[in-house]
Amino acid sequence: MRILIDTNVILDILRKREPFFEASYGAFKQAALDDTECLVSATAVTDIFYLLRKGLGDMVKAKESLERLLQLVTIADVLALDIQTALSESTPDFEDAVVHAVAARNKADYILTRNTKDFEGSTVPAIAPQDFLKL
């Protein structure tokens, strides 16, 4: 199985955000135990770093957190094709449209996100961490 993990789930884990940490971490851990390939889009990585640095107030700690994450996930490139695909979608949120395009091009089975409603109508089904744990 292959999943693309949305920014919110990664931040739940790295920042131990409650009440989301337990389900997000559990889903990520389950994916690792099941040898699921975990993808994170390249654009998400820059957002994650920015939000970690801002939240932690420390560039070194933010880099260390990101380096640990990158040992566990595969970065999915964002291509010009993904941007064009996202622009052609009727999704109101461009960032979500890019996530969907990257997930589709990489043949992900799911988009792991807390915001499943943002991906309604997606060709790649969105699944919440607590629902992923039930698979």
PDB file of C-alpha atoms in Angstrom:
ATOM      1  CA  MET A   1       0.000   0.000   0.000  1.00  0.00           C
ATOM      2  CA  ARG A   2       1.055   3.587  -0.617  1.00  0.00           C
ATOM      3  CA  ILE A   3      -0.320   6.645   1.198  1.00  0.00           C
ATOM      4  CA  LEU A   4       0.298  10.347   0.841  1.00  0.00           C
ATOM      5  CA  ILE A   5       0.309  11.990   4.261  1.00  0.00           C
ATOM      6  CA  ASP A   6      -1.140  15.491   4.474  1.00  0.00           C
ATOM      7  CA  THR A   7       0.645  18.286   6.334  1.00  0.00           C
ATOM      8  CA  ASN A   8      -1.839  18.345   9.221  1.00  0.00           C
ATOM      9  CA  VAL A   9      -1.141  14.718  10.169  1.00  0.00           C
ATOM     10  CA  ILE A  10       2.635  15.215  10.098  1.00  0.00           C
ATOM     11  CA  LEU A  11       2.346  18.312  12.275  1.00  0.00           C
ATOM     12  CA  ASP A  12       0.069  16.464  14.703  1.00  0.00           C
ATOM     13  CA  ILE A  13       2.857  13.934  15.170  1.00  0.00           C
ATOM     14  CA  LEU A  14       5.886  16.217  15.249  1.00  0.00           C
ATOM     15  CA  ARG A  15       4.246  18.823  17.488  1.00  0.00           C
ATOM     16  CA  LYS A  16       2.301  16.230  19.550  1.00  0.00           C
ATOM     17  CA  ARG A  17      -0.845  18.257  18.970  1.00  0.00           C
ATOM     18  CA  GLU A  18      -3.776  17.193  21.086  1.00  0.00           C
ATOM     19  CA  PRO A  19      -6.356  15.826  20.677  1.00  0.00           C
ATOM     20  CA  PHE A  20      -5.021  14.590  17.321  1.00  0.00           C
ATOM     21  CA  PHE A  21      -1.631  13.133  18.249  1.00  0.00           C
ATOM     22  CA  GLU A  22      -2.760   9.657  19.292  1.00  0.00           C
ATOM     23  CA  ALA A  23      -4.693   8.829  16.110  1.00  0.00           C
ATOM     24  CA  SER A  24      -2.179  10.485  13.766  1.00  0.00           C
ATOM     25  CA  TYR A  25       0.812   8.801  15.391  1.00  0.00           C
ATOM     26  CA  GLY A  26      -1.050   5.498  15.564  1.00  0.00           C
ATOM     27  CA  ALA A  27      -1.863   5.614  11.850  1.00  0.00           C
ATOM     28  CA  PHE A  28       1.731   6.501  10.948  1.00  0.00           C
ATOM     29  CA  LYS A  29       3.083   3.730  13.179  1.00  0.00           C
ATOM     30  CA  GLN A  30       0.614   1.213  11.722  1.00  0.00           C
ATOM     31  CA  ALA A  31       1.635   2.201   8.199  1.00  0.00           C
ATOM     32  CA  ALA A  32       5.284   1.610   9.084  1.00  0.00           C
ATOM     33  CA  LEU A  33       4.526  -1.778  10.647  1.00  0.00           C
ATOM     34  CA  ASP A  34       2.568  -2.804   7.548  1.00  0.00           C
ATOM     35  CA  ASP A  35       5.411  -1.730   5.225  1.00  0.00           C
ATOM     36  CA  THR A  36       3.181   0.926   3.706  1.00  0.00           C
ATOM     37  CA  GLU A  37       5.081   3.451   1.617  1.00  0.00           C
ATOM     38  CA  CYS A  38       4.492   6.840   3.216  1.00  0.00           C
ATOM     39  CA  LEU A  39       4.753   9.793   0.856  1.00  0.00           C
ATOM     40  CA  VAL A  40       4.922  13.481   1.743  1.00  0.00           C
ATOM     41  CA  SER A  41       4.744  16.032  -1.059  1.00  0.00           C
ATOM     42  CA  ALA A  42       7.783  18.241  -1.571  1.00  0.00           C
ATOM     43  CA  THR A  43       5.669  21.347  -1.072  1.00  0.00           C
ATOM     44  CA  ALA A  44       4.418  19.981   2.252  1.00  0.00           C
ATOM     45  CA  VAL A  45       8.007  19.615   3.456  1.00  0.00           C
ATOM     46  CA  THR A  46       8.621  23.351   3.120  1.00  0.00           C
ATOM     47  CA  ASP A  47       5.344  24.119   4.913  1.00  0.00           C
ATOM     48  CA  ILE A  48       6.162  21.642   7.680  1.00  0.00           C
ATOM     49  CA  PHE A  49       9.608  23.159   8.216  1.00  0.00           C
ATOM     50  CA  TYR A  50       8.224  26.696   8.310  1.00  0.00           C
ATOM     51  CA  LEU A  51       5.531  25.768  10.839  1.00  0.00           C
ATOM     52  CA  LEU A  52       7.954  23.746  12.979  1.00  0.00           C
ATOM     53  CA  ARG A  53      10.465  26.590  13.087  1.00  0.00           C
ATOM     54  CA  LYS A  54       7.728  29.080  13.917  1.00  0.00           C
ATOM     55  CA  GLY A  55       6.191  26.831  16.584  1.00  0.00           C
ATOM     56  CA  LEU A  56       9.450  25.718  18.165  1.00  0.00           C
ATOM     57  CA  GLY A  57      11.171  29.080  17.800  1.00  0.00           C
ATOM     58  CA  ASP A  58      14.380  27.206  17.029  1.00  0.00           C
ATOM     59  CA  MET A  59      15.796  26.520  13.572  1.00  0.00           C
ATOM     60  CA  VAL A  60      18.124  23.742  14.767  1.00  0.00           C
ATOM     61  CA  LYS A  61      15.303  21.802  16.469  1.00  0.00           C
ATOM     62  CA  ALA A  62      13.086  22.283  13.425  1.00  0.00           C
ATOM     63  CA  LYS A  63      15.815  20.889  11.151  1.00  0.00           C
ATOM     64  CA  GLU A  64      16.395  17.939  13.484  1.00  0.00           C
ATOM     65  CA  SER A  65      12.677  17.118  13.525  1.00  0.00           C
ATOM     66  CA  LEU A  66      12.498  17.335   9.751  1.00  0.00           C
ATOM     67  CA  GLU A  67      15.601  15.173   9.301  1.00  0.00           C
ATOM     68  CA  ARG A  68      14.058  12.462  11.524  1.00  0.00           C
ATOM     69  CA  LEU A  69      10.848  12.613   9.497  1.00  0.00           C
ATOM     70  CA  LEU A  70      12.711  12.311   6.203  1.00  0.00           C
ATOM     71  CA  GLN A  71      14.268   9.045   7.363  1.00  0.00           C
ATOM     72  CA  LEU A  72      10.762   7.566   7.559  1.00  0.00           C
ATOM     73  CA  VAL A  73       8.980   8.943   4.506  1.00  0.00           C
ATOM     74  CA  THR A  74       9.520   9.325   0.782  1.00  0.00           C
ATOM     75  CA  ILE A  75       9.358  12.825  -0.644  1.00  0.00           C
ATOM     76  CA  ALA A  76       7.008  12.944  -3.618  1.00  0.00           C
ATOM     77  CA  ASP A  77       8.140  15.533  -6.140  1.00  0.00           C
ATOM     78  CA  VAL A  78       5.687  18.173  -7.247  1.00  0.00           C
ATOM     79  CA  LEU A  79       5.890  18.505 -11.021  1.00  0.00           C
ATOM     80  CA  ALA A  80       4.643  21.182 -13.373  1.00  0.00           C
ATOM     81  CA  LEU A  81       2.059  18.610 -14.461  1.00  0.00           C
ATOM     82  CA  ASP A  82       0.708  18.467 -10.891  1.00  0.00           C
ATOM     83  CA  ILE A  83       0.344  22.246 -10.811  1.00  0.00           C
ATOM     84  CA  GLN A  84      -1.461  22.238 -14.173  1.00  0.00           C
ATOM     85  CA  THR A  85      -3.722  19.416 -12.998  1.00  0.00           C
ATOM     86  CA  ALA A  86      -4.504  21.288  -9.777  1.00  0.00           C
ATOM     87  CA  LEU A  87      -5.325  24.447 -11.714  1.00  0.00           C
ATOM     88  CA  SER A  88      -7.775  22.529 -13.883  1.00  0.00           C
ATOM     89  CA  GLU A  89      -9.639  21.046 -10.901  1.00  0.00           C
ATOM     90  CA  SER A  90     -12.727  22.674  -9.476  1.00  0.00           C
ATOM     91  CA  THR A  91     -11.445  22.232  -5.918  1.00  0.00           C
ATOM     92  CA  PRO A  92     -11.713  25.555  -4.079  1.00  0.00           C
ATOM     93  CA  ASP A  93      -8.415  25.028  -2.216  1.00  0.00           C
ATOM     94  CA  PHE A  94      -5.454  25.044  -4.602  1.00  0.00           C
ATOM     95  CA  GLU A  95      -3.108  23.490  -2.040  1.00  0.00           C
ATOM     96  CA  ASP A  96      -5.469  20.521  -1.596  1.00  0.00           C
ATOM     97  CA  ALA A  97      -5.745  20.193  -5.376  1.00  0.00           C
ATOM     98  CA  VAL A  98      -1.943  19.920  -5.584  1.00  0.00           C
ATOM     99  CA  VAL A  99      -1.949  17.258  -2.843  1.00  0.00           C
ATOM    100  CA  HIS A 100      -4.582  15.329  -4.793  1.00  0.00           C
ATOM    101  CA  ALA A 101      -2.644  15.629  -8.072  1.00  0.00           C
ATOM    102  CA  VAL A 102       0.582  14.399  -6.452  1.00  0.00           C
ATOM    103  CA  ALA A 103      -1.241  11.504  -4.764  1.00  0.00           C
ATOM    104  CA  ALA A 104      -2.919  10.494  -8.024  1.00  0.00           C
ATOM    105  CA  ARG A 105       0.268  10.669 -10.093  1.00  0.00           C
ATOM    106  CA  ASN A 106       2.110   8.591  -7.489  1.00  0.00           C
ATOM    107  CA  LYS A 107      -0.714   6.038  -7.437  1.00  0.00           C
ATOM    108  CA  ALA A 108      -1.369   6.471  -3.720  1.00  0.00           C
ATOM    109  CA  ASP A 109      -4.106   4.293  -2.293  1.00  0.00           C
ATOM    110  CA  TYR A 110      -5.138   6.964   0.215  1.00  0.00           C
ATOM    111  CA  ILE A 111      -4.530  10.538   1.292  1.00  0.00           C
ATOM    112  CA  LEU A 112      -4.103  10.402   5.071  1.00  0.00           C
ATOM    113  CA  THR A 113      -5.589  13.639   6.406  1.00  0.00           C
ATOM    114  CA  ARG A 114      -7.768  15.012   9.163  1.00  0.00           C
ATOM    115  CA  ASN A 115      -9.550  17.148   6.573  1.00  0.00           C
ATOM    116  CA  THR A 116     -11.250  14.422   4.553  1.00  0.00           C
ATOM    117  CA  LYS A 117     -14.033  16.787   3.465  1.00  0.00           C
ATOM    118  CA  ASP A 118     -11.421  18.817   1.566  1.00  0.00           C
ATOM    119  CA  PHE A 119     -10.886  15.835  -0.733  1.00  0.00           C
ATOM    120  CA  GLU A 120     -14.490  14.878  -1.464  1.00  0.00           C
ATOM    121  CA  GLY A 121     -14.721  13.794  -5.080  1.00  0.00           C
ATOM    122  CA  SER A 122     -11.005  13.006  -5.200  1.00  0.00           C
ATOM    123  CA  THR A 123      -9.937  10.038  -7.305  1.00  0.00           C
ATOM    124  CA  VAL A 124      -7.654   9.111  -4.395  1.00  0.00           C
ATOM    125  CA  PRO A 125      -9.810   8.500  -1.323  1.00  0.00           C
ATOM    126  CA  ALA A 126      -9.033  10.606   1.729  1.00  0.00           C
ATOM    127  CA  ILE A 127      -8.981   8.784   5.036  1.00  0.00           C
ATOM    128  CA  ALA A 128      -8.763  10.120   8.578  1.00  0.00           C
ATOM    129  CA  PRO A 129      -6.105   8.663  10.894  1.00  0.00           C
ATOM    130  CA  GLN A 130      -8.685   7.005  13.169  1.00  0.00           C
ATOM    131  CA  ASP A 131     -10.276   5.325  10.128  1.00  0.00           C
ATOM    132  CA  PHE A 132      -6.902   4.236   8.744  1.00  0.00           C
ATOM    133  CA  LEU A 133      -6.319   2.382  12.009  1.00  0.00           C
ATOM    134  CA  LYS A 134      -9.428   0.287  11.268  1.00  0.00           C
ATOM    135  CA  LEU A 135      -8.145  -0.988   7.901  1.00  0.00           C
TER     136      LEU A 135
END
